Every structure is written in C-alpha cells, then in structure tokens.
Short mmCIF file of C-alpha atoms in Angstrom, two decimals:
data_model
loop_
_atom_site.label_atom_id
_atom_site.label_comp_id
_atom_site.label_asym_id
_atom_site.label_seq_id
_atom_site.Cartn_x
_atom_site.Cartn_y
_atom_site.Cartn_z
CA UNK Q 339 213.99 -13.01 159.17
CA UNK Q 340 216.05 -15.71 156.79
CA UNK Q 341 213.88 -17.47 154.43
CA UNK Q 342 214.60 -20.36 152.17
CA UNK Q 343 214.85 -20.65 148.17
CA UNK Q 344 211.02 -20.85 148.26
CA UNK Q 345 210.69 -17.38 150.13
CA UNK Q 346 209.44 -19.07 153.63
CA UNK Q 347 210.80 -18.31 156.64
CA UNK Q 348 208.31 -20.40 159.08
CA UNK Q 349 206.25 -17.47 160.03
CA UNK Q 350 203.52 -17.20 157.48
CA UNK Q 351 202.72 -15.49 154.74
CA UNK Q 352 199.46 -14.39 153.56
CA UNK Q 353 196.98 -14.35 150.39
CA UNK Q 354 195.24 -11.32 149.51
CA UNK Q 355 192.07 -12.27 147.03
CA UNK Q 356 190.44 -9.93 144.66
CA UNK Q 357 191.40 -5.94 144.50
CA UNK Q 358 191.00 -5.16 148.53
CA UNK Q 359 190.72 -1.26 149.61
CA UNK Q 360 194.20 0.35 149.65
CA UNK Q 361 195.77 -1.16 152.36
CA UNK Q 362 193.95 -3.55 153.27
CA UNK Q 363 197.68 -5.38 150.66
CA UNK Q 364 200.10 -2.72 151.56
CA UNK Q 365 199.71 -3.37 155.26
CA UNK Q 366 200.40 -7.65 154.04
CA UNK Q 367 203.17 -6.39 152.31
CA UNK Q 368 204.92 -5.25 155.67
CA UNK Q 369 207.15 -7.41 156.30
CA UNK Q 370 207.07 -7.25 160.57
CA UNK Q 371 203.42 -8.41 160.13
CA UNK Q 372 203.47 -10.93 157.37
CA UNK Q 373 207.43 -12.52 157.89
CA UNK Q 374 206.42 -14.39 154.24
CA UNK Q 375 204.51 -11.85 152.30
CA UNK Q 376 201.69 -11.67 150.64
CA UNK Q 377 200.25 -13.46 147.45
CA UNK Q 378 197.97 -11.78 145.96
CA UNK Q 379 195.24 -12.64 143.82
CA UNK Q 380 194.33 -9.37 142.34
CA UNK Q 381 190.78 -10.19 140.34
CA UNK Q 382 189.87 -12.71 143.02
CA UNK Q 383 186.99 -14.84 139.72
CA UNK Q 384 187.59 -18.70 138.79
CA UNK Q 385 190.99 -18.16 136.78
CA UNK Q 386 192.19 -16.96 140.11
CA UNK Q 387 191.38 -19.08 141.67
CA UNK Q 388 192.39 -21.89 140.09
CA UNK Q 389 196.13 -20.24 139.90
CA UNK Q 390 195.68 -20.27 143.95
CA UNK Q 391 194.78 -23.62 144.78
CA UNK Q 392 198.21 -24.14 142.14
CA UNK Q 393 199.99 -21.79 144.28
CA UNK Q 394 199.29 -23.49 147.57
CA UNK Q 395 199.73 -27.06 146.35
CA UNK Q 396 203.18 -25.92 145.12
CA UNK Q 397 204.11 -25.15 148.64
CA UNK Q 398 202.77 -27.44 150.91
CA UNK Q 399 204.80 -30.09 147.74
CA UNK Q 400 208.09 -27.57 148.26
CA UNK Q 401 207.56 -27.31 152.22
CA UNK Q 402 206.78 -31.27 152.17
CA UNK Q 403 209.86 -32.63 150.47
CA UNK Q 404 211.87 -30.16 152.80
CA UNK Q 405 210.82 -31.62 156.08
CA UNK Q 406 211.07 -34.87 154.22
CA UNK Q 407 207.79 -35.64 154.18
CA UNK Q 408 206.07 -38.50 152.44
CA UNK Q 409 203.88 -36.34 149.85
CA UNK Q 410 200.67 -37.32 148.81
CA UNK Q 411 198.40 -34.95 147.32
CA UNK Q 412 194.78 -36.40 148.69
CA UNK Q 413 195.93 -36.60 151.74
CA UNK Q 414 195.90 -32.62 153.53
CA UNK Q 415 199.10 -32.45 154.98
CA UNK Q 416 198.18 -28.99 157.50
CA UNK Q 417 199.60 -25.96 157.41
CA UNK Q 418 202.31 -27.16 155.02
CA UNK Q 419 201.77 -24.74 152.69
CA UNK Q 420 202.56 -22.12 155.45
CA UNK Q 421 199.84 -19.95 154.92
CA UNK Q 422 198.36 -18.23 157.56
CA UNK Q 423 195.47 -16.10 156.22
CA UNK Q 424 193.45 -15.80 153.12
CA UNK Q 425 192.00 -12.21 153.04
CA UNK Q 426 188.74 -11.03 150.74
CA UNK Q 427 186.44 -8.38 151.24
CA UNK Q 428 182.62 -9.20 149.77
CA UNK Q 429 182.25 -7.60 147.81
CA UNK Q 430 185.19 -5.94 147.05
CA UNK Q 431 185.93 -2.27 146.77
CA UNK Q 432 185.51 -0.56 144.55
CA UNK Q 433 184.39 -2.75 141.69
CA UNK Q 434 182.05 -4.69 143.90
CA UNK Q 435 183.01 -8.36 143.15
CA UNK Q 436 182.22 -11.50 145.15
CA UNK Q 437 184.45 -13.64 145.33
CA UNK Q 438 183.61 -17.66 145.92
CA UNK Q 439 183.45 -18.25 149.60
CA UNK Q 440 182.32 -21.83 149.24
CA UNK Q 441 185.88 -22.67 147.05
CA UNK Q 442 187.77 -20.59 149.45
CA UNK Q 443 186.56 -22.00 152.28
CA UNK Q 444 187.78 -25.62 151.15
CA UNK Q 445 190.69 -24.80 150.62
CA UNK Q 446 191.01 -22.95 154.28
CA UNK Q 447 190.05 -26.31 156.00
CA UNK Q 448 192.35 -28.12 153.15
CA UNK Q 449 195.49 -25.81 153.97
CA UNK Q 450 194.27 -25.33 157.47
CA UNK Q 451 194.68 -20.97 156.99
CA UNK Q 452 192.27 -18.45 159.01
CA UNK Q 453 189.77 -16.73 156.48
CA UNK Q 454 189.03 -13.25 157.13
CA UNK Q 455 186.05 -11.26 155.42
CA UNK Q 456 186.25 -7.71 154.99
CA UNK Q 457 182.52 -7.00 155.29
CA UNK Q 458 181.47 -3.09 155.54
CA UNK Q 459 180.20 -2.98 151.96
CA UNK Q 460 177.85 -6.06 152.05
CA UNK Q 461 177.57 -5.31 156.04
CA UNK Q 462 176.40 -7.82 158.85
CA UNK Q 463 172.78 -7.30 158.39
CA UNK Q 464 172.77 -7.89 154.78
CA UNK Q 465 175.15 -10.97 154.72
CA UNK Q 466 175.29 -14.17 156.29
CA UNK Q 467 179.03 -14.83 156.97
CA UNK Q 468 179.46 -17.31 160.03
CA UNK Q 469 176.29 -19.34 161.06
CA UNK Q 470 177.28 -21.29 157.25
CA UNK Q 471 180.95 -21.24 158.47
CA UNK Q 472 182.18 -19.59 155.98
CA UNK Q 473 184.19 -16.45 157.50
CA UNK Q 474 186.35 -17.34 160.23
CA UNK Q 475 186.50 -13.34 161.12
CA UNK Q 476 185.02 -11.19 160.43
CA UNK Q 477 186.53 -7.47 159.83
CA UNK Q 478 183.98 -4.89 159.47
CA UNK Q 479 183.92 -0.87 159.98
CA UNK Q 480 181.92 0.84 162.57
CA UNK Q 481 182.87 4.31 161.09
CA UNK Q 482 180.46 3.54 157.70
CA UNK Q 483 177.18 2.28 157.56
CA UNK Q 484 177.16 0.96 161.40
CA UNK Q 485 177.67 4.38 162.54
CA UNK Q 486 176.20 6.66 159.61
CA UNK Q 487 176.90 10.03 160.42
CA UNK Q 488 181.25 9.60 159.80
CA UNK Q 489 181.72 11.42 162.96
CA UNK Q 490 183.82 8.24 164.79
CA UNK Q 491 186.34 6.27 164.47
CA UNK Q 492 185.45 2.03 165.41
CA UNK Q 493 185.68 -1.27 163.81
CA UNK Q 494 184.78 -4.72 164.70
CA UNK Q 495 185.87 -8.24 164.63
CA UNK Q 496 183.69 -10.74 165.08
CA UNK Q 497 185.09 -14.35 165.58
CA UNK Q 498 183.02 -17.33 164.11
CA UNK Q 499 182.17 -19.44 167.35
CA UNK Q 500 181.19 -22.22 163.97
CA UNK Q 501 184.49 -22.59 162.85
CA UNK Q 502 187.74 -24.34 164.27
CA UNK Q 503 189.55 -21.60 163.85
CA UNK Q 504 187.16 -18.61 165.34
CA UNK Q 505 186.85 -20.53 168.14
CA UNK Q 506 190.45 -20.85 168.81
CA UNK Q 507 191.07 -17.04 168.13
CA UNK Q 508 188.09 -16.18 170.85
CA UNK Q 509 190.15 -18.33 173.22
CA UNK Q 510 193.24 -16.61 172.42
CA UNK Q 511 191.93 -13.09 172.52
CA UNK Q 512 190.35 -13.80 176.21
CA UNK Q 513 193.49 -15.62 177.52
CA UNK Q 514 195.15 -12.46 176.47
CA UNK Q 515 193.15 -9.68 177.53
CA UNK Q 516 192.90 -8.34 174.43
CA UNK Q 517 188.88 -8.28 174.83
CA UNK Q 518 188.28 -4.43 176.51
CA UNK Q 519 186.74 -4.57 180.08
CA UNK Q 520 183.63 -3.67 180.87
CA UNK Q 521 182.44 -2.71 184.70
CA UNK Q 522 179.96 -0.92 186.63
CA UNK Q 523 182.14 2.63 187.90
CA UNK Q 524 179.07 4.73 190.19
CA UNK Q 525 176.07 3.30 188.59
CA UNK Q 526 177.27 4.27 184.89
CA UNK Q 527 178.28 1.80 182.08
CA UNK Q 528 182.21 3.21 181.27
CA UNK Q 529 184.46 1.51 179.46
CA UNK Q 530 188.04 1.11 179.95
CA UNK Q 531 191.22 0.26 178.12
CA UNK Q 532 192.74 -3.22 178.89
CA UNK Q 533 196.30 -2.52 180.04
CA UNK Q 534 198.32 -5.85 178.18
CA UNK Q 535 201.32 -6.99 177.71
CA UNK Q 536 200.83 -6.68 174.27
CA UNK Q 537 199.22 -2.75 174.72
CA UNK Q 538 196.46 -3.41 172.26
CA UNK Q 539 194.18 -0.29 172.73
CA UNK Q 540 190.27 0.25 173.42
CA UNK Q 541 188.03 1.97 171.68
CA UNK Q 542 188.08 5.66 173.26
CA UNK Q 543 185.01 6.52 175.16
CA UNK Q 544 184.40 9.32 173.42
CA UNK Q 545 183.42 7.34 170.30
CA UNK Q 546 182.43 4.42 171.85
CA UNK Q 547 179.33 6.54 173.10
CA UNK Q 548 179.06 7.89 169.77
CA UNK Q 549 178.72 4.94 168.24
CA UNK Q 550 176.62 3.16 169.79
CA UNK Q 551 173.86 6.58 170.09
CA UNK Q 552 174.32 6.07 166.22
CA UNK Q 553 173.55 2.87 165.43
CA UNK Q 554 170.27 2.60 167.42
CA UNK Q 555 168.43 2.99 163.71
CA UNK Q 556 171.01 0.79 161.93
CA UNK Q 557 168.63 -1.77 160.78
CA UNK Q 558 166.23 0.91 159.77
CA UNK Q 559 169.41 2.60 158.28
CA UNK Q 560 170.52 -0.20 156.34
CA UNK Q 561 167.08 -1.22 154.76
CA UNK Q 562 166.22 2.31 152.56
CA UNK Q 563 169.86 2.86 151.68
CA UNK Q 564 169.48 -1.35 149.80
CA UNK Q 565 166.06 -0.10 148.67
CA UNK Q 566 167.17 3.31 147.18
CA UNK Q 567 170.35 2.11 146.03
CA UNK Q 568 168.98 -0.87 143.97
CA UNK Q 569 166.45 1.57 142.23
CA UNK Q 570 168.68 3.71 141.45
CA UNK Q 571 171.71 1.59 139.41
CA UNK Q 572 168.94 0.73 137.54
CA UNK Q 573 168.18 3.37 136.18
CA UNK Q 574 172.07 4.44 135.58
CA UNK Q 575 172.28 0.69 134.26
CA UNK Q 576 169.97 1.12 131.38
CA UNK Q 577 171.46 5.21 130.76
CA UNK Q 578 172.65 6.02 127.82
CA UNK Q 579 175.85 8.08 129.22
CA UNK Q 580 176.89 4.94 131.28
CA UNK Q 581 179.28 2.42 130.06
CA UNK Q 582 179.63 0.34 132.85
CA UNK Q 583 178.31 0.22 136.46
CA UNK Q 584 179.32 -2.28 138.82
CA UNK Q 585 176.50 -3.76 141.69
CA UNK Q 586 176.12 -6.43 143.12
CA UNK Q 587 172.91 -8.00 141.41
CA UNK Q 588 174.02 -7.08 138.11
CA UNK Q 589 175.77 -10.13 136.36
CA UNK Q 590 174.62 -13.91 137.03
CA UNK Q 591 177.50 -14.66 138.59
CA UNK Q 592 177.98 -12.38 140.83
CA UNK Q 593 174.66 -12.26 141.47
CA UNK Q 594 174.28 -15.97 142.40
CA UNK Q 595 177.36 -15.84 144.67
CA UNK Q 596 176.34 -12.87 146.52
CA UNK Q 597 171.99 -14.47 146.88
CA UNK Q 598 173.84 -17.69 148.20
CA UNK Q 599 175.26 -16.11 151.23
CA UNK Q 600 172.12 -13.04 151.67
CA UNK Q 601 169.56 -13.09 154.90
CA UNK Q 602 166.20 -14.01 154.18
CA UNK Q 603 165.01 -11.75 157.19
CA UNK Q 604 165.26 -10.82 160.36
CA UNK Q 605 163.80 -12.18 163.92
CA UNK Q 606 163.46 -7.80 165.06
CA UNK Q 607 161.69 -7.88 161.06
CA UNK Q 608 162.83 -4.03 161.34
CA UNK Q 609 165.08 -4.41 157.87
CA UNK Q 610 164.77 -5.84 154.56
CA UNK Q 611 168.39 -7.27 153.31
CA UNK Q 612 169.82 -5.96 150.48
CA UNK Q 613 172.60 -6.14 148.17
CA UNK Q 614 174.49 -2.87 149.80
CA UNK Q 615 174.27 1.15 149.08
CA UNK Q 616 177.44 1.29 147.27
CA UNK Q 617 178.19 1.49 143.85
CA UNK Q 618 181.18 2.91 140.69
CA UNK Q 619 180.27 3.67 137.84
CA UNK Q 620 182.11 4.58 133.92
CA UNK Q 621 180.77 7.12 131.96
CA UNK Q 622 180.67 6.65 127.65
CA UNK Q 623 182.92 8.87 126.43
CA UNK Q 624 180.76 11.73 124.83
CA UNK Q 625 179.81 12.35 128.50
CA UNK Q 626 182.46 14.94 129.82
CA UNK Q 627 184.09 13.16 133.07
CA UNK Q 628 184.82 16.70 134.95
CA UNK Q 629 181.85 18.03 134.16
CA UNK Q 630 179.53 15.41 135.68
CA UNK Q 631 181.40 15.27 139.04
CA UNK Q 632 181.17 19.22 139.30
CA UNK Q 633 177.64 19.27 138.66
CA UNK Q 634 175.68 16.46 140.45
CA UNK Q 635 174.85 18.20 143.52
CA UNK Q 636 175.59 15.48 145.86
CA UNK Q 637 177.98 16.10 149.06
CA UNK Q 638 182.18 14.87 147.78
CA UNK Q 639 183.93 12.42 150.00
CA UNK Q 640 186.17 9.60 150.55
CA UNK Q 641 184.21 7.29 152.45
CA UNK Q 642 180.77 5.56 152.48
CA UNK Q 643 178.38 4.16 154.62
CA UNK Q 644 177.06 8.36 155.27
CA UNK Q 645 173.58 9.18 155.92
CA UNK Q 646 174.17 11.49 152.53
CA UNK Q 647 174.94 10.46 149.10
CA UNK Q 648 178.73 10.75 148.47
CA UNK Q 649 180.28 10.18 145.45
CA UNK Q 650 184.13 9.80 144.68
CA UNK Q 651 186.97 9.71 141.86
CA UNK Q 652 187.97 6.29 143.66
CA UNK Q 653 191.12 5.46 141.61
CA UNK Q 654 192.27 9.31 141.86
CA UNK Q 655 191.56 9.35 145.30
CA UNK Q 656 193.17 6.10 146.23
CA UNK Q 657 195.83 4.75 143.55
CA UNK Q 658 196.64 8.28 141.86
CA UNK Q 659 200.52 7.55 142.47
CA UNK Q 660 199.68 3.73 140.80
CA UNK Q 661 197.37 4.27 138.04
CA UNK Q 662 199.21 1.46 136.14
CA UNK Q 663 198.93 -1.58 138.14
CA UNK Q 664 194.88 -0.42 139.40
CA UNK Q 665 194.57 -0.41 136.50
CA UNK Q 666 195.97 -4.18 135.53
CA UNK Q 667 192.76 -4.92 137.39
CA UNK Q 668 189.90 -3.59 135.43
CA UNK Q 669 189.80 -0.31 138.46
CA UNK Q 670 190.74 2.54 136.01
CA UNK Q 671 191.33 5.97 136.82
CA UNK Q 672 187.38 7.29 135.05
CA UNK Q 673 185.60 5.49 138.25
CA UNK Q 674 182.81 7.17 140.19
CA UNK Q 675 182.05 5.52 143.08
CA UNK Q 676 178.57 6.46 144.60
CA UNK Q 677 177.72 5.42 148.14
CA UNK Q 678 174.35 5.71 148.39
CA UNK Q 679 172.72 7.86 151.63
CA UNK Q 680 169.08 8.30 153.04
CA UNK Q 681 167.94 10.67 149.99
CA UNK Q 682 164.49 9.81 148.13
CA UNK Q 683 165.27 7.99 145.24
CA UNK Q 684 163.78 10.20 142.42
CA UNK Q 685 166.06 13.13 144.35
CA UNK Q 686 169.08 11.33 143.53
CA UNK Q 687 167.57 10.79 139.96
CA UNK Q 688 167.11 14.35 139.22
CA UNK Q 689 170.20 15.21 140.19
CA UNK Q 690 172.01 12.19 138.09
CA UNK Q 691 169.76 13.56 135.67
CA UNK Q 692 170.84 17.11 135.33
CA UNK Q 693 175.06 16.20 136.07
CA UNK Q 694 174.30 14.17 132.64
CA UNK Q 695 173.07 17.21 131.00
CA UNK Q 696 175.10 19.41 131.91
CA UNK Q 697 178.20 17.56 130.72
CA UNK Q 698 176.93 15.82 127.01
CA UNK Q 699 179.84 16.92 124.47
CA UNK Q 700 177.98 15.64 121.78
CA UNK Q 701 175.14 13.41 121.21
CA UNK Q 702 175.95 9.87 121.83
CA UNK Q 703 176.59 7.95 118.46
CA UNK Q 704 175.25 3.97 118.13
CA UNK Q 705 177.07 0.84 117.26
CA UNK Q 706 174.91 0.17 114.49
CA UNK Q 707 175.80 2.88 112.29
CA UNK Q 708 179.80 2.45 112.33
CA UNK Q 709 179.97 1.91 108.39
CA UNK Q 710 177.67 4.66 107.57
CA UNK Q 711 179.22 7.29 109.69
CA UNK Q 712 182.79 6.05 108.82
CA UNK Q 713 182.31 6.10 105.13
CA UNK Q 714 182.05 9.48 104.29
CA UNK Q 715 181.78 13.03 106.37
CA UNK Q 716 178.65 13.97 104.68
CA UNK Q 717 176.71 10.68 105.58
CA UNK Q 718 173.86 11.35 107.56
CA UNK Q 719 174.32 9.90 110.70
CA UNK Q 720 177.44 12.26 111.22
CA UNK Q 721 177.53 14.91 113.66
CA UNK Q 722 177.02 18.37 111.67
CA UNK Q 723 179.96 20.47 112.41
CA UNK Q 724 177.50 23.00 114.95
CA UNK Q 725 177.35 20.02 117.22
CA UNK Q 726 180.28 19.26 118.14
CA UNK Q 727 182.25 22.00 117.52
CA UNK Q 728 184.70 21.83 115.04
CA UNK Q 729 185.38 20.25 111.68
CA UNK Q 730 184.52 16.80 111.54
CA UNK Q 731 187.04 14.00 111.47
CA UNK Q 732 185.58 10.66 110.15
CA UNK Q 733 187.37 7.80 112.58
CA UNK Q 734 189.10 5.28 110.53
CA UNK Q 735 187.69 1.80 111.54
CA UNK Q 736 190.19 0.06 112.60
CA UNK Q 737 190.48 2.01 115.64
CA UNK Q 738 191.33 -0.21 118.54
CA UNK Q 739 192.21 -3.36 117.21
CA UNK Q 740 195.53 -3.97 119.42
CA UNK Q 741 194.31 -7.37 119.63
CA UNK Q 742 194.78 -8.68 123.40
CA UNK Q 743 197.33 -6.34 124.73
CA UNK Q 744 195.80 -5.43 127.97
CA UNK Q 745 198.05 -2.78 128.80
CA UNK Q 746 196.68 -0.90 125.68
CA UNK Q 747 194.86 2.37 126.99
CA UNK Q 748 192.79 4.78 124.72
CA UNK Q 749 192.67 8.31 125.05
CA UNK Q 750 189.64 8.70 126.66
CA UNK Q 751 190.93 6.55 130.34
CA UNK Q 752 189.30 2.98 131.19
CA UNK Q 753 187.58 3.00 127.07
CA UNK Q 754 189.85 -0.64 125.77
CA UNK Q 755 189.91 -1.82 122.96
CA UNK Q 756 186.71 -4.18 123.44
CA UNK Q 757 184.24 -1.19 124.05
CA UNK Q 758 182.49 0.80 120.82
CA UNK Q 759 185.84 2.21 118.41
CA UNK Q 760 183.33 4.98 116.81
CA UNK Q 761 182.39 6.79 120.10
CA UNK Q 762 186.54 6.24 120.29
CA UNK Q 763 186.66 7.53 117.70
CA UNK Q 764 184.99 10.70 117.68
CA UNK Q 765 186.10 10.90 120.96
CA UNK Q 766 189.83 10.94 119.61
CA UNK Q 767 188.70 13.49 116.66
CA UNK Q 768 187.01 16.19 119.30
CA UNK Q 769 190.20 16.33 121.13
CA UNK Q 770 192.44 16.47 117.75
CA UNK Q 771 190.43 18.81 116.37
CA UNK Q 772 190.26 21.36 119.28
CA UNK Q 773 194.12 20.95 119.76
CA UNK Q 774 194.47 22.31 115.61
CA UNK Q 775 192.28 24.91 116.00
CA UNK Q 776 194.46 26.13 119.08
CA UNK Q 777 197.37 25.29 117.52
CA UNK Q 778 198.60 22.68 119.18
CA UNK Q 779 200.97 19.37 118.08
CA UNK Q 780 197.89 17.71 116.64
CA UNK Q 781 199.02 14.90 115.86
CA UNK Q 782 199.66 11.92 118.10
CA UNK Q 783 201.53 8.64 117.01
CA UNK Q 784 200.35 7.52 113.45
CA UNK Q 785 197.20 10.74 113.31
CA UNK Q 786 197.47 11.62 110.15
CA UNK Q 787 194.82 14.76 110.79
CA UNK Q 788 193.32 17.04 107.25
CA UNK Q 789 191.03 20.40 107.67
CA UNK Q 790 188.10 18.43 105.96
CA UNK Q 791 189.66 14.92 105.26
CA UNK Q 792 189.73 12.12 107.63
CA UNK Q 793 191.69 10.75 110.07
CA UNK Q 794 194.03 7.06 109.90
CA UNK Q 795 195.16 5.28 112.78
CA UNK Q 796 197.62 2.12 112.68
CA UNK Q 797 198.12 2.16 116.14
CA UNK Q 798 197.61 4.31 119.32
CA UNK Q 799 199.68 4.47 122.49
CA UNK Q 800 198.69 6.31 125.27
CA UNK Q 801 198.03 6.50 129.07
CA UNK Q 802 195.13 7.95 131.23
CA UNK Q 803 197.42 10.48 132.32
CA UNK Q 804 199.43 11.74 129.59
CA UNK Q 805 199.80 11.37 125.60
CA UNK Q 806 203.30 10.57 123.81
CA UNK Q 807 204.21 11.86 120.37
CA UNK Q 808 206.54 9.53 118.28
CA UNK Q 809 205.57 10.91 114.60
CA UNK Q 810 204.30 14.43 113.64
CA UNK Q 811 202.41 13.52 109.44
CA UNK Q 812 199.62 16.63 109.17
CA UNK Q 813 198.56 18.08 106.77
CA UNK Q 814 199.68 21.63 104.75
CA UNK Q 815 196.21 22.81 104.99
CA UNK Q 816 196.29 22.53 109.30
CA UNK Q 817 199.85 24.19 110.17
CA UNK Q 818 199.79 23.38 114.28
CA UNK Q 819 203.27 24.71 115.90
CA UNK Q 820 205.22 22.64 117.71
CA UNK Q 821 205.41 21.92 121.11
CA UNK Q 822 204.93 18.45 121.80
CA UNK Q 823 204.81 19.32 125.50
CA UNK Q 824 201.82 21.66 125.29
CA UNK Q 825 199.34 18.49 124.20
CA UNK Q 826 199.81 16.81 127.71
CA UNK Q 827 198.41 19.08 129.21
CA UNK Q 828 194.98 20.21 126.09
CA UNK Q 829 194.40 16.60 126.32
CA UNK Q 830 193.83 16.87 130.10
CA UNK Q 831 192.14 19.53 130.09
CA UNK Q 832 189.89 18.29 127.15
CA UNK Q 833 188.84 15.19 130.20
CA UNK Q 834 188.41 17.60 132.60
CA UNK Q 835 186.88 20.25 131.56
CA UNK Q 836 184.05 21.17 129.23
CA UNK Q 837 185.65 24.01 127.79
CA UNK Q 838 189.41 23.50 126.84
#
C-alpha cells in the first residue's frame, strides 16, 4: 500500500485502547489485516483518552486539508480520520482495568469508527454493553466461562442492532452469507459449513455440540464464580503478603466504570451479576514467588473460565520475549493471574493461606519501623540473623530514590521506587549476603557490603531477568571470588527458590 506523509493508505487503521491480551495487538499489527497499522494506547486511562482525542483530531485535520475540505473543529467530518475500528477489553486482561466506554462511544460517533469490545473477562451475563449502545460489536471467547470445561474452542461475534454500525454489520454479514446455515436433516439439527465467496469456516460440529451441552448451566456457574471470586479477592486485598491486587471492584474509578454497565438482574432469576472470576496479584518481596506458586495447591495453566481454579504467571507466559514492553504498561513479570473456579471459598482460602505460610522468606517489615531499622543493625526492629539466615546488612534509607524514571526495576521484579524502601532493602540485602556466603560477586553497581557493617546504595540498575555488575567495591572482611556472570544465575535462583 502506498502511504502519504501521515501514514495513511486509505485502507483505514485500528486503535487498541488499553493493554489487551497478546494476540489482539499482534493481529492488528499485520498489514494484510489493517493496512494503515495500529495506534496503541496501552494504559487505557484518562490521559490516554486525551491523547486519543488529539490523535483523531489531528488526523482528521490532516486528511481534511489534504482533500481540500474546509476544516471546522466543531463539525464532524465522518470517516475523514481514516480510523476503521477501536478495540478494547472490558475489563482488561490481566490488569482488570475498565476503560471509559461512555467517552469512547462519543468519539466513535464523532469520528465514525466501530467500537469493538471484548467482554470475555466480564462476560455478557454480568455486563450489558448492547442495550445502552456502548459497543457496536461484542467479541467473546466461548472457550472460557461459557463452555467451562476447556474441551472445545469457539468464539462469538454479536453485532448490536441498537447502533448504526452494528446494524450495518448484521446486514453485511447476512448478505455475504458469513452466518452459518442450519437445516433440519432427518429430524436432527445439523450445522453445515457455509460455502461462500469469502470462505469463512463455520464452527466444527463436535465443538458446537460440546459448547452447547456444557453451556446449559452457564448462568449458575457464572453466578457462583462471581460470589467466590469476590470473597477471595477481599481476602487477598487484606492479606499482609499481597502487595497489589487487580480486580474490577477495587479502585473507585474502576468500580464506578464497571458498575455503570453491570446488569441489575436477569429475567430468568438464575444469575446474580458480579465482577467476574478473574483477578491478579503481586506479592510482597518477603515472599518467595516461585515457592508460593509451587505450593499453591490448585491447577496451573494459561486459560480461564474453567470449572476449577487456574493460576498462571501470566506475564512470563504471554510476554516472555518482551518483558520491557509489558512493564511499560504496569504488567510486571511477577504478576500472578488467578481464574476462580467452582470450589468453595473456604477451600480456596485455606490453599492460599498454606502457600503463603510455606513461602515467606522472612517476616514482613512495617514501614513505620523504617527509621529505627536503618539506624543500626542492633535496633530492636531489625530481624535477627537467625530469622534471615545470614549476616544483617542494614539498608540505606535512600534505596529506590531514582525520581520518576519508569524504567527503574528493583532486584525484586515489579517493585518500583514508589514501594516501601525498607522491604525492598531487606530483599536486596538477603540476596547479596547469600551471594557473599556462596563466594559470588557480592556487589551490584554501587553496593558496598561488609559482613557486620552496613549497605550503601547510590543507584540501582537491574532488570527482571538479569543483573549487571559495573563496579566492585568490597570490604576486605568479605572476599568473594570473581566471576560476574554467576551473579545472574544466583540472583534468579534467589527469587525462584526458597533455598539457593
């Protein structure tokens, strides 16, 4: 496609709003699908809304001038912005953020693009995105909660008859025979693959039958999972070992946006709408993440919506080769995603509590004790060497003070400069002291280590998957062997095993 100076070919571009599931952004980046490429607003917040509006306005102005149109900001120029579609998730996976659909709907009306919402996480039993005219199209993975058993692959596209674009899509799909044809043969319902010029395949008959049978109790399962997930999320939110939790109910703005489209009731009275069955957590640095994951006695896997609870290290599975990219949008490598199943709430809480108990590296340190602890190693608030299993190294109070650099990563993945300095310090000192005892390089960047002294830090530059060693400055009482590469393996081992 030949493009002008503004990057448009006339084929239309896509906008992805909010951090989506991996494949959504990848598919929109393929030129054979979206000729003019994709504009990505990965945070999906109010700031991104302002950026999106500015982008649309500038693009419309450019194309209006190019076509010798009289540009008037107050007058809609229809599709002159040359944006065909905006895709978003409600709520998003895995951060469970809810975009402002009301504002997105206004922009879609003004700039004449289709607003497509993936409601797989919230699901259409909980959310009403059609009758109020928010979405032109709903895309839902029927493989997940609707099916429930993870034994069939299916998806649905629901065009909204309450919006002009949705109505147009219904007529267009019917005209091109994309909709499946069903007919009665010998008294049995048979699903045929439609043979149309576009060669769109229909759902395989065995998958269709499995989804049909498994979805018979979809509403009851959805209602129960809503209830259990809310209990588990409240438990985790108040837990001392959980640093952050992502769930639509938490956060006033997020909760308000979700509740604005929450169904109040269903006529069949078999379902109580709620916040869905997905949540994500980040653990405090005094908890060994790998031990917690291994000891959590639930099924492990990358799917969601099954009848049984599924847990996975989402970022490492979906973005292993682009961790820096994911971290720019708050999706950190140590994020654990939890898809709640049909177990009893008390059963799940007991399993989580046992995993927490077995994975604590040392007692959590309260921020209120930070001043006393950093003053001296003999402070009453400092854990004893028997508690930590190594010589005490007191953290310098300036740990993590690197200003607003969002690329800052502490040794504990996902712990940024806005987190508790003391907790981060002790996780760091535990690592360094363990390395010193093993004879590895014991200084990273400008750390100084003494067996019975203090830790000083002027700068920290690490990443989630490796550490760099720029300058060694070790007291004579600590004589580590050289071999800087070994520190990387040891550092990762520290965070992935309770015993290095």
